[in-house]
């Protein structure tokens, strides 16, 4: 890895953090539900948050390579805060609303027809604070490991 530039090292770290979170999410779902859910490999929601893992690995790698005083770190830190806030609030609420709407569409007391009522909305799109924290910790760990190996 010593031949990689700083930008490639950050990209590798981010991809490794995202892939680790998605794999863990799939394995945790397999363990808890006793069934393989292919959507967990690429889909949003669940434990740990791959969004949090990704942006935290980006911020930590940027801090290691460019220092915490750099504008690159500042940008990546602000991005991480926005993404994690969004996952715990906006997207979590969206999932709750989707659950209610799916139930309404299933019952459909008004007998409304159309494409909108034929397809269920995704309910697992956001994260609990615990899922976000675990994703963030995973991202930090992956960034430290990848940057240690690359050093």
C-alpha atoms as a printed R data frame, in Angstrom:
    type eleno elety resid chain resno       x       y      z
1   ATOM     1    CA   UNK     A     1   0.000   0.000  0.000
2   ATOM     2    CA   UNK     A     2   2.974   2.323  0.276
3   ATOM     3    CA   UNK     A     3   2.642   3.251 -3.420
4   ATOM     4    CA   UNK     A     4  -0.805   4.771 -2.983
5   ATOM     5    CA   UNK     A     5  -1.331   8.492 -2.856
6   ATOM     6    CA   UNK     A     6  -3.152  10.062  0.072
7   ATOM     7    CA   UNK     A     7  -6.331  10.374 -1.973
8   ATOM     8    CA   UNK     A     8  -6.299   6.676 -2.866
9   ATOM     9    CA   UNK     A     9  -5.633   5.763  0.745
10  ATOM    10    CA   UNK     A    10  -8.670   7.727  1.857
11  ATOM    11    CA   UNK     A    11 -10.812   6.150 -0.863
12  ATOM    12    CA   UNK     A    12  -9.661   2.647  0.103
13  ATOM    13    CA   UNK     A    13 -10.433   3.431  3.748
14  ATOM    14    CA   UNK     A    14 -13.923   4.674  2.922
15  ATOM    15    CA   UNK     A    15 -14.712   1.650  0.744
16  ATOM    16    CA   UNK     A    16 -13.381  -0.719  3.424
17  ATOM    17    CA   UNK     A    17 -15.500   0.964  6.102
18  ATOM    18    CA   UNK     A    18 -18.650   0.836  3.971
19  ATOM    19    CA   UNK     A    19 -18.066  -2.809  2.981
20  ATOM    20    CA   UNK     A    20 -17.340  -3.795  6.594
21  ATOM    21    CA   UNK     A    21 -20.574  -2.194  7.796
22  ATOM    22    CA   UNK     A    22 -22.652  -3.826  5.048
23  ATOM    23    CA   UNK     A    23 -21.110  -7.236  5.752
24  ATOM    24    CA   UNK     A    24 -21.674  -6.862  9.499
25  ATOM    25    CA   UNK     A    25 -25.238  -5.710  8.854
26  ATOM    26    CA   UNK     A    26 -25.853  -8.846  6.778
27  ATOM    27    CA   UNK     A    27 -24.278 -11.154  9.367
28  ATOM    28    CA   UNK     A    28 -26.195  -9.556 12.255
29  ATOM    29    CA   UNK     A    29 -29.471  -9.922 10.348
30  ATOM    30    CA   UNK     A    30 -28.606 -13.544  9.561
31  ATOM    31    CA   UNK     A    31 -27.855 -14.228 13.213
32  ATOM    32    CA   UNK     A    32 -30.951 -12.481 14.631
33  ATOM    33    CA   UNK     A    33 -33.549 -13.438 12.008
34  ATOM    34    CA   UNK     A    34 -31.988 -16.817 11.130
35  ATOM    35    CA   UNK     A    35 -32.331 -16.027  7.432
36  ATOM    36    CA   UNK     A    36 -30.203 -14.458  4.723
37  ATOM    37    CA   UNK     A    37 -31.553 -11.081  3.562
38  ATOM    38    CA   UNK     A    38 -29.665 -10.078  0.368
39  ATOM    39    CA   UNK     A    39 -30.840  -6.461  0.635
40  ATOM    40    CA   UNK     A    40 -28.700  -6.051  3.775
41  ATOM    41    CA   UNK     A    41 -25.570  -6.336  1.588
42  ATOM    42    CA   UNK     A    42 -26.343  -3.072 -0.198
43  ATOM    43    CA   UNK     A    43 -29.439  -1.562  1.430
44  ATOM    44    CA   UNK     A    44 -29.803   1.262  3.936
45  ATOM    45    CA   UNK     A    45 -30.874   0.987  7.568
46  ATOM    46    CA   UNK     A    46 -29.918  -1.590 10.144
47  ATOM    47    CA   UNK     A    47 -26.999  -2.233 12.479
48  ATOM    48    CA   UNK     A    48 -24.387  -0.776 12.097
49  ATOM    49    CA   UNK     A    49 -24.967   2.342 10.034
50  ATOM    50    CA   UNK     A    50 -22.849   2.108  6.895
51  ATOM    51    CA   UNK     A    51 -23.402   5.816  6.250
52  ATOM    52    CA   UNK     A    52 -21.876   6.647  9.634
53  ATOM    53    CA   UNK     A    53 -19.058   4.170  9.105
54  ATOM    54    CA   UNK     A    54 -18.268   5.682  5.728
55  ATOM    55    CA   UNK     A    55 -18.234   9.348  6.735
56  ATOM    56    CA   UNK     A    56 -16.390   8.742 10.015
57  ATOM    57    CA   UNK     A    57 -13.684   6.762  8.223
58  ATOM    58    CA   UNK     A    58 -13.408   9.653  5.777
59  ATOM    59    CA   UNK     A    59 -13.032  12.196  8.578
60  ATOM    60    CA   UNK     A    60 -10.479  10.159 10.535
61  ATOM    61    CA   UNK     A    61  -8.402   9.332  7.438
62  ATOM    62    CA   UNK     A    62  -8.456  12.966  6.424
63  ATOM    63    CA   UNK     A    63  -7.334  14.005  9.910
64  ATOM    64    CA   UNK     A    64  -4.474  11.469  9.831
65  ATOM    65    CA   UNK     A    65  -3.258  12.457  6.367
66  ATOM    66    CA   UNK     A    66  -3.916  16.215  6.309
67  ATOM    67    CA   UNK     A    67  -4.142  17.032 10.082
68  ATOM    68    CA   UNK     A    68  -7.094  18.235 12.113
69  ATOM    69    CA   UNK     A    69  -6.197  21.820 11.222
70  ATOM    70    CA   UNK     A    70  -6.781  21.362  7.484
71  ATOM    71    CA   UNK     A    71  -9.780  22.519  5.514
72  ATOM    72    CA   UNK     A    72 -10.107  18.946  4.152
73  ATOM    73    CA   UNK     A    73 -10.702  17.644  7.670
74  ATOM    74    CA   UNK     A    74 -13.144  20.468  8.403
75  ATOM    75    CA   UNK     A    75 -15.200  19.605  5.326
76  ATOM    76    CA   UNK     A    76 -15.214  15.876  6.069
77  ATOM    77    CA   UNK     A    77 -16.166  16.464  9.721
78  ATOM    78    CA   UNK     A    78 -19.097  18.707  8.791
79  ATOM    79    CA   UNK     A    79 -20.217  16.158  6.197
80  ATOM    80    CA   UNK     A    80 -20.060  13.380  8.815
81  ATOM    81    CA   UNK     A    81 -22.153  15.402 11.258
82  ATOM    82    CA   UNK     A    82 -24.799  16.147  8.622
83  ATOM    83    CA   UNK     A    83 -25.014  12.536  7.419
84  ATOM    84    CA   UNK     A    84 -25.283  11.092 10.932
85  ATOM    85    CA   UNK     A    85 -27.871  13.675 11.992
86  ATOM    86    CA   UNK     A    86 -29.884  12.921  8.869
87  ATOM    87    CA   UNK     A    87 -29.730   9.152  9.480
88  ATOM    88    CA   UNK     A    88 -30.980   9.472 13.068
89  ATOM    89    CA   UNK     A    89 -33.664  12.032 12.387
90  ATOM    90    CA   UNK     A    90 -34.959  12.596  8.874
91  ATOM    91    CA   UNK     A    91 -34.442   9.074  7.511
92  ATOM    92    CA   UNK     A    92 -35.574   7.405 10.756
93  ATOM    93    CA   UNK     A    93 -38.818   9.393 10.669
94  ATOM    94    CA   UNK     A    94 -39.229   8.573  6.972
95  ATOM    95    CA   UNK     A    95 -39.083   4.876  7.853
96  ATOM    96    CA   UNK     A    96 -41.716   5.295 10.558
97  ATOM    97    CA   UNK     A    97 -43.993   7.117  8.117
98  ATOM    98    CA   UNK     A    98 -43.439   4.424  5.478
99  ATOM    99    CA   UNK     A    99 -44.558   1.773  7.960
100 ATOM   100    CA   UNK     A   100 -47.811   3.642  8.635
101 ATOM   101    CA   UNK     A   101 -48.420   4.326  4.949
102 ATOM   102    CA   UNK     A   102 -47.768   0.679  4.036
103 ATOM   103    CA   UNK     A   103 -50.365  -0.392  6.585
104 ATOM   104    CA   UNK     A   104 -52.832   2.142  5.209
105 ATOM   105    CA   UNK     A   105 -52.197   1.018  1.626
106 ATOM   106    CA   UNK     A   106 -52.598  -2.627  2.614
107 ATOM   107    CA   UNK     A   107 -55.990  -1.955  4.202
108 ATOM   108    CA   UNK     A   108 -56.938   0.667  1.583
109 ATOM   109    CA   UNK     A   109 -60.343   1.552  3.070
110 ATOM   110    CA   UNK     A   110 -61.042   4.002  0.245
111 ATOM   111    CA   UNK     A   111 -60.358   1.305 -2.399
112 ATOM   112    CA   UNK     A   112 -57.997   3.584 -4.284
113 ATOM   113    CA   UNK     A   113 -56.384   1.933 -7.312
114 ATOM   114    CA   UNK     A   114 -53.136   2.728 -9.080
115 ATOM   115    CA   UNK     A   115 -49.404   2.063 -9.193
116 ATOM   116    CA   UNK     A   116 -48.807   3.863 -5.910
117 ATOM   117    CA   UNK     A   117 -50.744   1.201 -4.006
118 ATOM   118    CA   UNK     A   118 -49.112  -1.788 -5.712
119 ATOM   119    CA   UNK     A   119 -45.631  -1.325 -4.270
120 ATOM   120    CA   UNK     A   120 -44.628  -1.177 -0.608
121 ATOM   121    CA   UNK     A   121 -42.487   1.690  0.636
122 ATOM   122    CA   UNK     A   122 -39.109   0.883  2.182
123 ATOM   123    CA   UNK     A   123 -39.420   1.013  5.944
124 ATOM   124    CA   UNK     A   124 -35.810   0.382  6.920
125 ATOM   125    CA   UNK     A   125 -34.100   3.565  5.738
126 ATOM   126    CA   UNK     A   126 -32.957   5.316  8.908
127 ATOM   127    CA   UNK     A   127 -30.997   4.476 12.032
128 ATOM   128    CA   UNK     A   128 -31.352   4.567 15.781
129 ATOM   129    CA   UNK     A   129 -28.705   6.501 17.708
130 ATOM   130    CA   UNK     A   130 -27.112   3.167 18.747
131 ATOM   131    CA   UNK     A   131 -26.799   2.062 15.113
132 ATOM   132    CA   UNK     A   132 -25.214   5.404 14.194
133 ATOM   133    CA   UNK     A   133 -22.753   5.264 17.103
134 ATOM   134    CA   UNK     A   134 -21.751   1.681 16.250
135 ATOM   135    CA   UNK     A   135 -21.282   2.658 12.600
136 ATOM   136    CA   UNK     A   136 -19.192   5.662 13.629
137 ATOM   137    CA   UNK     A   137 -16.978   3.523 15.883
138 ATOM   138    CA   UNK     A   138 -16.561   0.970 13.099
139 ATOM   139    CA   UNK     A   139 -15.544   3.749 10.689
140 ATOM   140    CA   UNK     A   140 -12.973   5.099 13.144
141 ATOM   141    CA   UNK     A   141 -11.552   1.606 13.712
142 ATOM   142    CA   UNK     A   142 -11.311   0.834  9.989
143 ATOM   143    CA   UNK     A   143  -9.619   4.194  9.333
144 ATOM   144    CA   UNK     A   144  -7.058   3.600 12.077
145 ATOM   145    CA   UNK     A   145  -6.328   0.072 10.826
146 ATOM   146    CA   UNK     A   146  -6.034   0.987  7.130
147 ATOM   147    CA   UNK     A   147  -3.884   4.044  7.847
148 ATOM   148    CA   UNK     A   148  -1.671   2.038 10.225
149 ATOM   149    CA   UNK     A   149  -1.141  -0.634  7.557
150 ATOM   150    CA   UNK     A   150  -0.439   1.995  4.885
151 ATOM   151    CA   UNK     A   151   2.110   3.837  7.037
